[in-house]
Structures are given as structure tokens and as C-alpha cells.
XYZ file of N, CA and C in Angstrom:
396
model
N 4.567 -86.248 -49.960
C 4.868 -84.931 -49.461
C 5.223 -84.978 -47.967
N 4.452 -86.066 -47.079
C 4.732 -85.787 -46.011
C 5.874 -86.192 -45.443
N 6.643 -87.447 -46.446
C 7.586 -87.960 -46.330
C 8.809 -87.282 -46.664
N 8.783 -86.443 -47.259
C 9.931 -84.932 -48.002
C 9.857 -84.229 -46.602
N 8.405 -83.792 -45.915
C 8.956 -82.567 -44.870
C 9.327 -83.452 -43.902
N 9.297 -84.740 -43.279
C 9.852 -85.403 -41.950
C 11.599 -85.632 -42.626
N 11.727 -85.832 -43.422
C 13.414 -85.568 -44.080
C 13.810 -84.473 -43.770
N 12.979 -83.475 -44.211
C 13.450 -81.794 -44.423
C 13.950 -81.676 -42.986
N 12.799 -81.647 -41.954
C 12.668 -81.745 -40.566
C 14.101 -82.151 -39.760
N 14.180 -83.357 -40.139
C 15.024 -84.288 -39.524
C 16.494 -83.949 -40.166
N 17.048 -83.588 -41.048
C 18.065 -83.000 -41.241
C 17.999 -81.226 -41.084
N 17.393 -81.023 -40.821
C 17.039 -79.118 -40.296
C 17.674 -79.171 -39.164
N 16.826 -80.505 -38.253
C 17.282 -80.662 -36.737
C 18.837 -80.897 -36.571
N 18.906 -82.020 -37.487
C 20.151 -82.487 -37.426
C 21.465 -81.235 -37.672
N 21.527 -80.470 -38.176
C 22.203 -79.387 -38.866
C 21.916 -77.866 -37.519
N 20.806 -77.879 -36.988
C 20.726 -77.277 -35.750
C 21.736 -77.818 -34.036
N 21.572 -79.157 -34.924
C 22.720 -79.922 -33.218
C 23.969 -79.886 -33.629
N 24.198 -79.808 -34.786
C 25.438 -79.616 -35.894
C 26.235 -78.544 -34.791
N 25.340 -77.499 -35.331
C 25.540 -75.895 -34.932
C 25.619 -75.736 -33.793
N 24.837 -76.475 -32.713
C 25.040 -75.608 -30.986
C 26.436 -76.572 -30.789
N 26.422 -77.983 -31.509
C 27.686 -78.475 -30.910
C 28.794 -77.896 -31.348
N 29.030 -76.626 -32.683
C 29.936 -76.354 -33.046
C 29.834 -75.165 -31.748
N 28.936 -74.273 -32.076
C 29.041 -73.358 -30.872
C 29.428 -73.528 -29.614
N 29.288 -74.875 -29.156
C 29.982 -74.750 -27.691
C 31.442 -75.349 -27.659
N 31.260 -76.360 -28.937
C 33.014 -75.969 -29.186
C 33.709 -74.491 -28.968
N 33.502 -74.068 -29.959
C 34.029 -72.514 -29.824
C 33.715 -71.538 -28.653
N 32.935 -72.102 -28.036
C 32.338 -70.885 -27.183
C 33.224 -71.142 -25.813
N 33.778 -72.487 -26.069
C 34.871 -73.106 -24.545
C 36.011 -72.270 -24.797
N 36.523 -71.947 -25.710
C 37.980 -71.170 -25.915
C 37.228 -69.743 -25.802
N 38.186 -68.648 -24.531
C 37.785 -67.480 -24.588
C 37.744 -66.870 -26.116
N 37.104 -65.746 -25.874
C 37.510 -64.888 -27.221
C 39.074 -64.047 -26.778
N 39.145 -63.743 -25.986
C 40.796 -62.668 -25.691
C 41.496 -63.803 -25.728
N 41.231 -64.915 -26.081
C 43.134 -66.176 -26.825
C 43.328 -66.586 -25.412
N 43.341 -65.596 -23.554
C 43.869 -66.339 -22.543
C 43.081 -67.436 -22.168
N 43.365 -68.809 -22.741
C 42.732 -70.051 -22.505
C 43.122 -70.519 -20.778
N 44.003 -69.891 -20.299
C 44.259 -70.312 -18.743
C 43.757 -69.993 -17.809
N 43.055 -68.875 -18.074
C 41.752 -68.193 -17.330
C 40.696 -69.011 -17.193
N 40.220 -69.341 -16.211
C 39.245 -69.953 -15.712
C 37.815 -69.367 -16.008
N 36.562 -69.694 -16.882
C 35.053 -69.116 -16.621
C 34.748 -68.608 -15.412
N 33.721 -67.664 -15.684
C 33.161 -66.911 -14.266
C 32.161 -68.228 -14.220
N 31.726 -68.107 -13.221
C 30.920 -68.964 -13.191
C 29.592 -68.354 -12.530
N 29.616 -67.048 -11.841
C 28.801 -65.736 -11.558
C 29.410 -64.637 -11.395
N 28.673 -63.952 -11.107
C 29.214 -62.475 -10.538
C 29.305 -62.498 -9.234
N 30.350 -61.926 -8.983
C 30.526 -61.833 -7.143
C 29.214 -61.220 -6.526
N 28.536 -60.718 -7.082
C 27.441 -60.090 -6.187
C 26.386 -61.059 -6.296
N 26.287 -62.023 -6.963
C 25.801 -63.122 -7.104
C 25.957 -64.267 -5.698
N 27.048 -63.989 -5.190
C 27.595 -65.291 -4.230
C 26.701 -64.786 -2.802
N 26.372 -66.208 -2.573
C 25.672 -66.339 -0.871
C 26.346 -65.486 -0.270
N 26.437 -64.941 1.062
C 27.055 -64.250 1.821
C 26.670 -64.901 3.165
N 27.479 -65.199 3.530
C 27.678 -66.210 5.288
C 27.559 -64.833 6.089
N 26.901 -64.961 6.833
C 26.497 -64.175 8.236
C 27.792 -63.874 9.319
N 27.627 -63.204 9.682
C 28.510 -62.843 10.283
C 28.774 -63.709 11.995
N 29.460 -64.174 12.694
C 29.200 -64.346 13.465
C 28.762 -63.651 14.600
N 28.507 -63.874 15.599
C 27.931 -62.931 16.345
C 28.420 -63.425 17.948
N 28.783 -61.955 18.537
C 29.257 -62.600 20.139
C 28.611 -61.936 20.641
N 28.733 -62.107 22.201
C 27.869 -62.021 23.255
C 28.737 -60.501 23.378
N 28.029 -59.479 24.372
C 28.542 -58.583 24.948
C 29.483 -59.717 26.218
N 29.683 -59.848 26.838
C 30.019 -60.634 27.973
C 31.959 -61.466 27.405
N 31.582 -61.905 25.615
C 32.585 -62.249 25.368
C 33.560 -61.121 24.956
N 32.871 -60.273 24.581
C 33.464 -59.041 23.952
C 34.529 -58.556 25.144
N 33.912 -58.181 26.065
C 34.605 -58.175 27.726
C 35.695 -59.192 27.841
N 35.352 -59.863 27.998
C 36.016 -60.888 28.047
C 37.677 -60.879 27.052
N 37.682 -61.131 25.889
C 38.645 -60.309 24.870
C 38.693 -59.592 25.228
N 38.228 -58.464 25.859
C 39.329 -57.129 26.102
C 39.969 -57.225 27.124
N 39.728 -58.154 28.391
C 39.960 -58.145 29.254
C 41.472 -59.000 29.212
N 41.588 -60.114 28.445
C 42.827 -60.782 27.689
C 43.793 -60.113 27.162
N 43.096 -59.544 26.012
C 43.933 -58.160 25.347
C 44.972 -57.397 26.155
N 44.150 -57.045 27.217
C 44.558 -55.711 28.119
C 45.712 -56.424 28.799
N 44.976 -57.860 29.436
C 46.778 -58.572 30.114
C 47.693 -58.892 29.327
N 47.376 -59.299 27.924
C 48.760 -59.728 27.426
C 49.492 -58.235 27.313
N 49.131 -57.560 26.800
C 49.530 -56.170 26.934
C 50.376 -55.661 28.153
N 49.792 -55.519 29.141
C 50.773 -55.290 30.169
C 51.694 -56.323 30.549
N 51.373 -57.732 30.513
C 52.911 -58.540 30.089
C 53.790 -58.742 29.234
N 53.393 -58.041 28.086
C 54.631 -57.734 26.652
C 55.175 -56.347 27.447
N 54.336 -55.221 28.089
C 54.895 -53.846 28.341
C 56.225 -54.297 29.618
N 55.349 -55.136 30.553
C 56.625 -55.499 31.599
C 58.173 -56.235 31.204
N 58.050 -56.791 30.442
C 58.338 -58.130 29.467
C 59.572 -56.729 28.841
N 58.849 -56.267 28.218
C 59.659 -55.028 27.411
C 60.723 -54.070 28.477
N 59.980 -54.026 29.443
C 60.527 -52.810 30.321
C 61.498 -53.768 31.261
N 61.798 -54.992 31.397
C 62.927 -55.753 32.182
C 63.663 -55.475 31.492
N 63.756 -55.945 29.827
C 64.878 -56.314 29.029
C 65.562 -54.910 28.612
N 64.857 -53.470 28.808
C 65.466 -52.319 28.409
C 66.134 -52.146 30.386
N 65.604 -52.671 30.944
C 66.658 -52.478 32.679
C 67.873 -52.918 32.247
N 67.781 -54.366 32.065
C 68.874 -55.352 31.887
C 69.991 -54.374 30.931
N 69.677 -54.166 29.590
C 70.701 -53.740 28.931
C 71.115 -52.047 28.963
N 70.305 -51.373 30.248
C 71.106 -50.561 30.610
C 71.957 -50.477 31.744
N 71.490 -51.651 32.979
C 72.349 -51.987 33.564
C 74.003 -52.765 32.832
N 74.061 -53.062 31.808
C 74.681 -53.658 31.159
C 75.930 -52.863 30.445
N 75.020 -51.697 30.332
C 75.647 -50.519 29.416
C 76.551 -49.752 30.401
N 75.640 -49.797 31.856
C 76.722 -48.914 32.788
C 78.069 -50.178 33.113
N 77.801 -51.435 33.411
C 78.634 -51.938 33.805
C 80.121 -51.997 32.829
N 79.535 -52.134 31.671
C 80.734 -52.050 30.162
C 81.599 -50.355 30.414
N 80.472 -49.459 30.934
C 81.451 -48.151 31.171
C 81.956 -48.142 32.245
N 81.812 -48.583 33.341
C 82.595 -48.937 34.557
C 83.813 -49.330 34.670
N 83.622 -50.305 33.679
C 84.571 -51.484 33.423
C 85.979 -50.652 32.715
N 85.848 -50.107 31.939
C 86.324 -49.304 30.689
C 87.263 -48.119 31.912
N 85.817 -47.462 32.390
C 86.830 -46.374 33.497
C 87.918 -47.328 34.404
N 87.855 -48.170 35.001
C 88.469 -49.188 36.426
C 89.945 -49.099 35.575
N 89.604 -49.836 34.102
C 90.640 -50.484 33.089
C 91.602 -49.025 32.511
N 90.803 -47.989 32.149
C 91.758 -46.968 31.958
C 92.872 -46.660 33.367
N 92.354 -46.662 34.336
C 92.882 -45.953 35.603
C 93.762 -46.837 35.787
N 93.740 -48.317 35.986
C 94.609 -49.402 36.285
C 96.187 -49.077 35.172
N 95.576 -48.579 34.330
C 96.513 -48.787 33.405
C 97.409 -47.752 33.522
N 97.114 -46.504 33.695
C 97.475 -45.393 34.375
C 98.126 -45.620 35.410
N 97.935 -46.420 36.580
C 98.503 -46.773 37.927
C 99.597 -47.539 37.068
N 100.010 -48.788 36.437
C 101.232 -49.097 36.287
C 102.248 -48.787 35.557
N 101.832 -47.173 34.665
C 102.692 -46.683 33.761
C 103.777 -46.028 34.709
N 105.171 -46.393 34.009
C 106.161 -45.857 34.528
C 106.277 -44.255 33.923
N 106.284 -43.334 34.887
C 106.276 -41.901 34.375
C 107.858 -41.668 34.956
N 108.458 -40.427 34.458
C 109.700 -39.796 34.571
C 109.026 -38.403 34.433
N 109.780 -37.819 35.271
C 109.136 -35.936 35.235
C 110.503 -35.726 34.187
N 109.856 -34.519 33.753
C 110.932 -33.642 33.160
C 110.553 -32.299 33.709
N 111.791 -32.137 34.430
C 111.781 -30.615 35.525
C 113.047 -29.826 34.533
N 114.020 -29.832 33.538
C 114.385 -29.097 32.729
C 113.405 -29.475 31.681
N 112.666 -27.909 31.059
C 112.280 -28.146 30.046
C 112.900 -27.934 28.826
N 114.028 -27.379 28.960
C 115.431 -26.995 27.416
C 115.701 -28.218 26.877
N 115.132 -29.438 27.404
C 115.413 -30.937 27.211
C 114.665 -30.867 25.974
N 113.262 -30.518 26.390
C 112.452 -30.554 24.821
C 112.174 -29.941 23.670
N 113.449 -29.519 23.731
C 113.602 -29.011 22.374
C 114.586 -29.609 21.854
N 115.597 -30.305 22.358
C 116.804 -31.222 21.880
C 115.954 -32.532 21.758
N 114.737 -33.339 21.921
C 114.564 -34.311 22.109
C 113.876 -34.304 20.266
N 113.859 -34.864 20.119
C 112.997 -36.161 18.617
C 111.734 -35.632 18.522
N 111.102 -35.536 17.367
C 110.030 -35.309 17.297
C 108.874 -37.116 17.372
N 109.720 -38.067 17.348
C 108.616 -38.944 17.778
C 109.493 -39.209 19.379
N 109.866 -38.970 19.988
C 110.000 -38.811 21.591
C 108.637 -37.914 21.923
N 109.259 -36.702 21.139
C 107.725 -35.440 21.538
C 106.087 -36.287 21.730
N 106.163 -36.859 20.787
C 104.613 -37.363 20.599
C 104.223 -38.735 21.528
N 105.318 -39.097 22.438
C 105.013 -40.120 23.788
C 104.717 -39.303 24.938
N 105.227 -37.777 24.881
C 104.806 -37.214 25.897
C 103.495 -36.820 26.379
N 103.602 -36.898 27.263
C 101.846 -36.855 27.975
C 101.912 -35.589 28.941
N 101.130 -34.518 29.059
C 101.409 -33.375 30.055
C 99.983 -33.692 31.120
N 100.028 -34.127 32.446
C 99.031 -34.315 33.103
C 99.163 -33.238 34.765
């Protein structure tokens, strides 16, 4: 008899390791089929949490005091390059007025002191005339 239950036993067991090894077969493939998903491995509220670092009042100052200069050297920095390209802007209209007027100075003009002329003249003659 005692030799029947250490059999019984020993294949009970055996048929129990059967089973968790089938179970963790199966239990490795999710149940929702996405096998590319990685296990949790906890819950986020689970995870250590690293401390925060901590600064001095003195450094804190300090950073602001950095802060504050780069700041007014991006603002200066900023405020040359808007000089520059409005000095830039007047010189291009300068330029433009000098160049109209020049051009004006070497046009050959003719008066017309009969005006009964312009009505015998062309209608693209008409449209070269300039009344200044």
C-alpha cells in the first residue's frame, strides 16, 4: 500500500510540474495576441523616486543673476541688428530717390507751347507725355 501512494504521489507531483510548466508557457504570450509589448514589470507607483536635487539660495541668485545678463545681451544683440537694417532700409530709399532725380536730370524734354498739336498727335505719342 505504501508503495501505490509514493507512485500516486510522485506522478500527482509530476503532472503538477506538468501543469505550472504548461502555465508559464502560456502565461508568456499576452492574452490581447500583442506579443511585442513588453511585461509590466510594476506599477509606476511602485518605482523608487530619486529626490530631488536641492540648491543653495545663494545658487539660485546666482542663476538669476546669469539669466538676467544673457538677457540683456540677446536684448542688445537684438536691438543693433534692428539699427543696422533700418539704417539699411533708409539708405536703399535714398538711393532710389538720388537714382530717380538723376534720371530726371538727363531726360531730354521738349515743351509743347501749341497745345492744338495734341490733338493731331498719336495716341501712343499721347501716352510718352509727361505734364510736370
Amino acid at each position: 500500500k505504501q508503495w501505490y501512494q509514493r507512485r500516486v504521489r510522485a506522478t500527482t507531483n509530476l503532472l503538477y510540474l506538468l501543469r505550472v510548466a504548461i502555465m508559464v508557457k502560456h502565461s508568456s504570450k499576452p492574452v490581447s495576441g500583442r506579443s511585442w509589448k513588453q511585461k509590466k514589470e510594476c506599477r509606476f507607483s511602485a518605482l523608487a523616486k530619486d529626490k530631488q536635487s536641492t540648491s543653495t539660495f545663494g545658487n539660485k541668485m546666482q542663476l538669476k543673476d546669469q539669466k538676467k545678463n544673457l538677457q540683456a545681451l540677446v536684448n542688445q544683440i537684438q536691438s543693433e541688428r534692428n539699427a543696422e537694417s533700418e539704417a539699411k532700409r533708409q539708405r536703399i530709399a535714398e538711393n532710389r530717390k538720388r537714382r530717380a532725380e538723376n534720371e530726371r536730370k538727363c531726360e531730354i524734354v521738349q515743351k509743347i507751347t501749341n497745345t492744338k498739336k495734341l490733338k493731331k498727335i498719336k495716341k501712343k505719342q499721347l501716352r510718352s507725355i509727361e505734364t510736370r
